[in-house]
Coordinates of C-alpha atoms and ligand atoms in Angstrom, one line a residue:
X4 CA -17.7 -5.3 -27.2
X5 CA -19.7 -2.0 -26.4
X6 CA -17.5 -1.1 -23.6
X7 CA -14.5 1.5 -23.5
X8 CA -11.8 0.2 -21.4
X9 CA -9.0 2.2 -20.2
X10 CA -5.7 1.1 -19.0
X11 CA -3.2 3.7 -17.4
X12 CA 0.1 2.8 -16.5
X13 CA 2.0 0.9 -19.6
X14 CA 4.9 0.1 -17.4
X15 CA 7.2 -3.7 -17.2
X16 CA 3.0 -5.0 -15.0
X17 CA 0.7 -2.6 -17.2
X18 CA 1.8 -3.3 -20.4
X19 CA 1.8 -7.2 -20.4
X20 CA -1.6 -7.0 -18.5
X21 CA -3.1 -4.5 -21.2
X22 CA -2.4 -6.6 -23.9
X23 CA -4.2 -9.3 -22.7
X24 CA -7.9 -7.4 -21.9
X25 CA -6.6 -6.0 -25.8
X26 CA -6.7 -10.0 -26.6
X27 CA -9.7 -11.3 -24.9
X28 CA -12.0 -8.4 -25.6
X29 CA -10.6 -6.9 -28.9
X30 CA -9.5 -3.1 -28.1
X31 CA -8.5 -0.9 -25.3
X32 CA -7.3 2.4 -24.7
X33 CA -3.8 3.2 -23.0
X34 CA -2.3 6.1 -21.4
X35 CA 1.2 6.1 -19.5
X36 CA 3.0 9.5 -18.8
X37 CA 6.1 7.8 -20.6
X38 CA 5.1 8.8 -24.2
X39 CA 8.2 6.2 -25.3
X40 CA 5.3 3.0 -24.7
X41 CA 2.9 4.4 -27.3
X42 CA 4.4 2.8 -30.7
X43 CA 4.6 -0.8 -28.9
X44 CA 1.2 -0.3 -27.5
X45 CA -0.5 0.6 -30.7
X46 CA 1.4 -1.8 -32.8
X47 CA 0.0 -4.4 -30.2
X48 CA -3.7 -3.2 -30.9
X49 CA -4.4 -0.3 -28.2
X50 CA -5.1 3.1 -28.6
X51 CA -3.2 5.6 -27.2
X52 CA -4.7 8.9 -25.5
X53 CA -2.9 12.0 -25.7
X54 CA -5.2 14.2 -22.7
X55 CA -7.3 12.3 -20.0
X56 CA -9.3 15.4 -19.8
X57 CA -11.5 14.3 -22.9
X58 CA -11.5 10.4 -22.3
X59 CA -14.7 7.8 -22.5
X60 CA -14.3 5.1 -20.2
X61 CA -16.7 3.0 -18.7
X62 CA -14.3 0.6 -17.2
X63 CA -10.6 1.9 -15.6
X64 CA -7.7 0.2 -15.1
X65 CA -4.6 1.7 -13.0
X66 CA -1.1 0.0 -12.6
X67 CA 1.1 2.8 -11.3
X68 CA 4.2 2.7 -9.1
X69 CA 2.6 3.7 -5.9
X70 CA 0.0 5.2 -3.7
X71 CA 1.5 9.2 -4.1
X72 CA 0.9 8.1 -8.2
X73 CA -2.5 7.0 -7.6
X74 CA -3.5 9.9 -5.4
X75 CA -1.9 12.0 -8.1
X76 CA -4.4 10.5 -10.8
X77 CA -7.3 10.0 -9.3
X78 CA -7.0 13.3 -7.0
X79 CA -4.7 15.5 -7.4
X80 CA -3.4 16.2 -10.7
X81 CA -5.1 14.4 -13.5
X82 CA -8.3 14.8 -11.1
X83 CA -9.8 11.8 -12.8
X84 CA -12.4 11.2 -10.2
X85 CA -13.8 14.7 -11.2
X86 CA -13.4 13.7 -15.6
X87 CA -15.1 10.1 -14.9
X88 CA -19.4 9.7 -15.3
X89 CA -21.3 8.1 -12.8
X90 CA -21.0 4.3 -12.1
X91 CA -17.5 3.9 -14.2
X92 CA -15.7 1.3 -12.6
X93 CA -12.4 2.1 -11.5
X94 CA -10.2 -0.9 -10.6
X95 CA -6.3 0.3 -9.2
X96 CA -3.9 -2.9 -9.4
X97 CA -1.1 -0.6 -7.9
X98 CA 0.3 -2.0 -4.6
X99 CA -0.4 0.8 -2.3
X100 CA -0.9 1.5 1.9
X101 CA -4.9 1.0 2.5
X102 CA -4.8 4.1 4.3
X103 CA -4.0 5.4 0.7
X104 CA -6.8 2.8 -1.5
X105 CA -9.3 4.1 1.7
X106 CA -9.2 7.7 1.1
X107 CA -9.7 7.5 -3.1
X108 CA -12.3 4.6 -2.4
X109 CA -14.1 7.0 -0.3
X110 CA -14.1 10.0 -2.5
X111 CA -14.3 7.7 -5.8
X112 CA -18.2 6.4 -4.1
X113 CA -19.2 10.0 -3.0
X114 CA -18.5 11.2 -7.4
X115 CA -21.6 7.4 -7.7
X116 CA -17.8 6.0 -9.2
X117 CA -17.0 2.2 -8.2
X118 CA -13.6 1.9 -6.8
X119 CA -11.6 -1.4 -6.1
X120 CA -8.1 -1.9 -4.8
X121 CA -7.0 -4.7 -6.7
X122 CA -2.9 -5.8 -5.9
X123 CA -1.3 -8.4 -7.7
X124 CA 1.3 -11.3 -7.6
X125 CA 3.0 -13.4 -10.3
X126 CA 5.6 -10.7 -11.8
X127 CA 5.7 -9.7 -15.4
X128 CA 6.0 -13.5 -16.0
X129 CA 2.6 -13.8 -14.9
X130 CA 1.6 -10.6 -16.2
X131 CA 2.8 -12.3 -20.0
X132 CA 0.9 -15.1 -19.2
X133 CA -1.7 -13.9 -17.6
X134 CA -1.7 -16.1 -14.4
X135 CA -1.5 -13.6 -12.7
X136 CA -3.5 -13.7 -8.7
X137 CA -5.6 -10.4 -7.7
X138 CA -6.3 -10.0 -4.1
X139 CA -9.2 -7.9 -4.5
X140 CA -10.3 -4.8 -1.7
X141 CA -13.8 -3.5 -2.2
X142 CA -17.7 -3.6 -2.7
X143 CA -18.5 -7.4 -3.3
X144 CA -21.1 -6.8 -6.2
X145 CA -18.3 -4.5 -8.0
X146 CA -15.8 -7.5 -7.7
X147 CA -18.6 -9.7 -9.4
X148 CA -19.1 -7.2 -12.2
X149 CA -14.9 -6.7 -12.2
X150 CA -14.2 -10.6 -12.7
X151 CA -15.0 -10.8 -16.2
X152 CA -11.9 -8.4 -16.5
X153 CA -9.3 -9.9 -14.2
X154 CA -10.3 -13.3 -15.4
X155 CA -8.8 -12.1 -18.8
X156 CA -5.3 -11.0 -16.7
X157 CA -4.9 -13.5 -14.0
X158 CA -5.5 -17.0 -13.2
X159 CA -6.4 -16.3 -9.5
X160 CA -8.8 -14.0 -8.6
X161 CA -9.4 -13.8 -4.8
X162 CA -12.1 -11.1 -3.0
X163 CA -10.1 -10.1 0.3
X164 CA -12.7 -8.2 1.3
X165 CA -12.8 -4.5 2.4
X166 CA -11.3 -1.9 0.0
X167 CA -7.8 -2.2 2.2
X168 CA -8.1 -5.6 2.5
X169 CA -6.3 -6.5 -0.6
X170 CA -3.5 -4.5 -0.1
X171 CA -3.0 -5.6 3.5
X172 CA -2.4 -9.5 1.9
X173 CA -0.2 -8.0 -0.3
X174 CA 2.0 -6.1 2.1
X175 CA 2.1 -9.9 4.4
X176 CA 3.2 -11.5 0.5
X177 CA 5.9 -9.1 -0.4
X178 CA 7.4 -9.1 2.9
X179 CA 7.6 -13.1 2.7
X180 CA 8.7 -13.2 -1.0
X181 CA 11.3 -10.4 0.1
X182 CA 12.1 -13.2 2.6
X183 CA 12.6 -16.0 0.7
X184 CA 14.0 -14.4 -2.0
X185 CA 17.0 -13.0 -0.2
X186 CA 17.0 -16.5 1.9
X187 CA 18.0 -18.5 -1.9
X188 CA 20.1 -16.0 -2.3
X189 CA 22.0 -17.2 0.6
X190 CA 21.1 -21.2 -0.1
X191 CA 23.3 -20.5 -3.2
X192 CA 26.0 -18.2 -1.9
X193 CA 26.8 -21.1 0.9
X194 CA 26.4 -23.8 -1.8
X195 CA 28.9 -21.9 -4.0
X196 CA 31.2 -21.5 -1.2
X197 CA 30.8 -25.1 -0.4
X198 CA 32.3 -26.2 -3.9
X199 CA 28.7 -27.4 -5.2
X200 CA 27.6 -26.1 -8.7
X201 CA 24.3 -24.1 -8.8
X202 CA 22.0 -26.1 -11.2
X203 CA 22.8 -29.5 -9.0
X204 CA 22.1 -27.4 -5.8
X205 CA 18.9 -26.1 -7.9
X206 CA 18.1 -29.0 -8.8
X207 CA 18.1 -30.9 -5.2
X208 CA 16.8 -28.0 -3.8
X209 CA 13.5 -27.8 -5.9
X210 CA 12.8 -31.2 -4.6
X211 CA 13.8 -30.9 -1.2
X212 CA 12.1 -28.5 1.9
X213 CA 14.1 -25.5 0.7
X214 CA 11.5 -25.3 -2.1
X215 CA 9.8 -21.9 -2.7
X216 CA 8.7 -19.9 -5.1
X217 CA 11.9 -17.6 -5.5
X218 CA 14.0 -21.1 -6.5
X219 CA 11.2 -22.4 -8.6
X220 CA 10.2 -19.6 -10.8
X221 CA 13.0 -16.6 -10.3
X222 CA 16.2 -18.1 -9.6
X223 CA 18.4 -15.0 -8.4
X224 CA 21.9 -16.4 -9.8
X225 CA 22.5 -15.5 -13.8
X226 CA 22.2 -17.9 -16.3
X227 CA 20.2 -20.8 -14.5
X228 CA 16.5 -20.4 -15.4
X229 CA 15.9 -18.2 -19.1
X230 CA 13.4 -15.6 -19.3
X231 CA 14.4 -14.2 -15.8
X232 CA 15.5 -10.7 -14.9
X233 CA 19.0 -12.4 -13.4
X234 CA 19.5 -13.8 -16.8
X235 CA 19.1 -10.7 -18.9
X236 CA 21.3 -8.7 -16.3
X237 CA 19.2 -8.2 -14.1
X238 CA 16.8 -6.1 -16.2
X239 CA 13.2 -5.5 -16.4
X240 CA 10.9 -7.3 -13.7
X241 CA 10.0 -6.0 -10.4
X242 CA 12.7 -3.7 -9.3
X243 CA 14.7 -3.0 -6.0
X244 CA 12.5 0.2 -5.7
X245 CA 9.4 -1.2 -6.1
X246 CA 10.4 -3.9 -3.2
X247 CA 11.4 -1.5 -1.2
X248 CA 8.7 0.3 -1.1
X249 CA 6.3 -2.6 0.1
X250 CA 8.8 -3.4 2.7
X251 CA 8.0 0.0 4.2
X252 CA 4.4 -0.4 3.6
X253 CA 5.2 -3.7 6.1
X254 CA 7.7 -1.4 8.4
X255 CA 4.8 1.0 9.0
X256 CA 2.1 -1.4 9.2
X257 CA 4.5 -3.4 11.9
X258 CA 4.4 0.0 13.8
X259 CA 0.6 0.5 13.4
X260 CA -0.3 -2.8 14.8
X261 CA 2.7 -3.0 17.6
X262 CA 4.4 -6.1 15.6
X263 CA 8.0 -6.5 15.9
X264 CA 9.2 -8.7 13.5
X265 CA 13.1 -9.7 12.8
X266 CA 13.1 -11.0 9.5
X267 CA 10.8 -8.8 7.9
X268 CA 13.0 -6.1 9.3
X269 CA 16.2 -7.3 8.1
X270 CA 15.2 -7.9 4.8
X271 CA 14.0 -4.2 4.5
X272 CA 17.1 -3.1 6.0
X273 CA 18.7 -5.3 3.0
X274 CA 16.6 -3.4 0.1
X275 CA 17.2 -0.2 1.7
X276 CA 20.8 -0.3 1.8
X277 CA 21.0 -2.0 -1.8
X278 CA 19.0 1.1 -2.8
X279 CA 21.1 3.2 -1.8
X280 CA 23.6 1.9 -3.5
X281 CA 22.6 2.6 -6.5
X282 CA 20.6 -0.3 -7.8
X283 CA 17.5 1.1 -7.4
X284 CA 16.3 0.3 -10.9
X285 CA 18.1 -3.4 -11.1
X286 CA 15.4 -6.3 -10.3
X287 CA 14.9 -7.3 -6.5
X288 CA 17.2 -10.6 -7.5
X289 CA 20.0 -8.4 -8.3
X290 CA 20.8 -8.5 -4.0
X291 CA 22.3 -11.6 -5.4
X292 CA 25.5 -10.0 -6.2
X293 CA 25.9 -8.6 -3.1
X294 CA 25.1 -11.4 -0.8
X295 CA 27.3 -13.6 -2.8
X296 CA 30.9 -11.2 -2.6
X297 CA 33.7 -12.9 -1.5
X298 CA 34.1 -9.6 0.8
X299 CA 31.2 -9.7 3.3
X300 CA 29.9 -7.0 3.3
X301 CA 27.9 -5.8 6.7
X302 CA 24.5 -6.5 5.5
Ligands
LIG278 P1 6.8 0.5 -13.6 O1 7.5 1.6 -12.9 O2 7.5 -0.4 -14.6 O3 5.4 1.1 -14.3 C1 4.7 2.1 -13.8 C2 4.2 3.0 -15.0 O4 3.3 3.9 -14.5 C3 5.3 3.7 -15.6 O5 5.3 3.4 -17.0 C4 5.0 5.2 -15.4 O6 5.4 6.1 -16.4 C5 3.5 5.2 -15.2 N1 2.9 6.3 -14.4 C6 3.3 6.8 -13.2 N2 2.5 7.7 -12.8 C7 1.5 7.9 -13.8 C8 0.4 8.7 -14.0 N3 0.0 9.6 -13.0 N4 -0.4 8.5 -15.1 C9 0.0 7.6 -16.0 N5 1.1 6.8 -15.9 C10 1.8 6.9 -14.8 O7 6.2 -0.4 -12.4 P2 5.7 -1.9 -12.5 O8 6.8 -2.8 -12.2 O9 4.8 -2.1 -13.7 O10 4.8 -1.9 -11.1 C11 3.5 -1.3 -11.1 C12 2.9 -1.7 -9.8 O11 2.7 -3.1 -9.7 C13 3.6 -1.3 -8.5 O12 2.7 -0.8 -7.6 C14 4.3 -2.6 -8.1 O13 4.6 -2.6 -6.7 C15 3.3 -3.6 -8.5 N6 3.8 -4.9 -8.8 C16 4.9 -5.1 -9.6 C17 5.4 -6.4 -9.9 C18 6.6 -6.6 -10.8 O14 7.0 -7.7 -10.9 N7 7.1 -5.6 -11.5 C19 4.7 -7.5 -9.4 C20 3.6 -7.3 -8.6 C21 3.1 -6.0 -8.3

């Protein structure tokens, strides 16, 4: 493959992801500001780079924590809009507001870069399998030349439309898996309660109209499902930060469109409090252990 691909942002989404474009189209370059990835992502086939001041990328790949991280790359610090040649293709997976995606996209097209917002669901499970689903904000003919990428990460790859657009869908997803999530939370903390054990509650469950994707695929309580944050203490996969942060992106996009709505309210009032708790690195299942104390607490 002629291309240089470059992938920045090695964390528990960009490293999974980066080793599958390393699989389908033989090498890729990484950069993370955590130095402590570079051994596992050489030893899986990349190639680190030290300085992104010197790089040669035709296609870009970002997976960073947030919008003030990708304004920080692109614009701000590394300034990589200004490092990049013409017609590179630049493709953020970050989730982000699209007031945020708008502004880079804008100054990305005015440098001749291509610039798509592309948000993803599926976890680091689907990140490891690459299943993930893309919900893709930007030009239409740079989503066509993008597929052949995201094809290699995910098994869903939607065009939303506008550059925003992507995110927007995410922001509605997040605040429903938020939802849901904290909703089996409480299926299993009244099923406990109730005497019943948790894999025969599971299992009915799965089958029943409580099914969702939180029961099926992420069970919150320990020791149910293997290979899931709640059964490795609650470590690695999408954190209580992270959450939280795209239940504000919903709380200000509520306010923006005049929406007032309850449960997507509560269940950021819920993150926020069990950030500031303490748990702010512990996966988003980890609200688990709260909901289910004996103690109520006044969540
Ligand atoms: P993470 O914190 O594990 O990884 C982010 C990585 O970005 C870190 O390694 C950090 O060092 C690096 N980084 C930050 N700023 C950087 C910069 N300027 N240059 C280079 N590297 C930089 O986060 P994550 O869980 O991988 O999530 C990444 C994004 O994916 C977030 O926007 C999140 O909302 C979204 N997301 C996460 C999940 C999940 O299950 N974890 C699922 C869907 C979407």
């Amino acid at each position: 493959m002629k291309e240089n691909i470059l992938f920045i942002g090695l964390g528990n989404m960009g490293y999974p992801m980066s080793k599958k474009l390393i699989q389908q189209f033989g090498k890729l370059q990484g950069f993370d500001l955590n130095s402590q990835i570079k051994e596992e992502f050489e030893k899986s086939g990349g190639k680190w780079i030290q300085d992104l001041s010197s790089l040669q990328a035709d296609v870009v790949f970002s997976m960073l924590p947030g919008a003030q991280e990708v304004k920080k790359l692109y614009l701000e610090e590394q300034k990589l809009l200004s490092v990049l040649k013409k017609g590179t293709l630049i493709v953020d997976c970050s989730t982000c507001d699209s007031q945020s995606v708008c502004d880079v996209f804008k100054k990305a097209k005015k440098k001749g870069l291509l610039f798509l917002s592309a948000p993803v669901s599926g976890g680091t499970k689907g990140a490891e399998k690459g299943t993930l689903t893309f919900m893709v904000g930007g030009d239409k003919k740079d989503f066509d030349l993008a597929k052949k990428y995201l094809k290699a990460m995910g098994k869903n790859i939607f065009y939303a439309g506008g550059v925003g657009d992507g995110q927007s869908v995410k922001i509605c997803n997040n605040m429903l898996l938020a939802i849901h999530m904290v909703g089996t939370c409480e299926a299993f903390a009244l099923g406990q309660a109730l005497g019943l054990k948790p894999e025969v509650l599971s299992k009915i469950m799965k089958a029943s109209s409580g099914q969702n994707w939180s029961l099926e695929n992420y069970n919150p309580c320990p020791d149910l499902m293997p290979f899931v944050p709640s059964s490795n203490n609650y470590e690695g996969g999408f954190s209580v930060r992270l959450m939280l942060k795209d239940l504000q992106l919903a709380q200000k996009a509520m306010k923006e469109t005049n929406q007032n709505l309850n449960l997507g309210s509560k269940v950021f009032e819920i993150y926020k409090k069990h950030f500031e708790e303490g748990f702010s690195n512990k996966d988003f299942s980890h609200v688990f252990q709260k909901i289910n104390k004996k103690e109520k607490s006044n969540l």
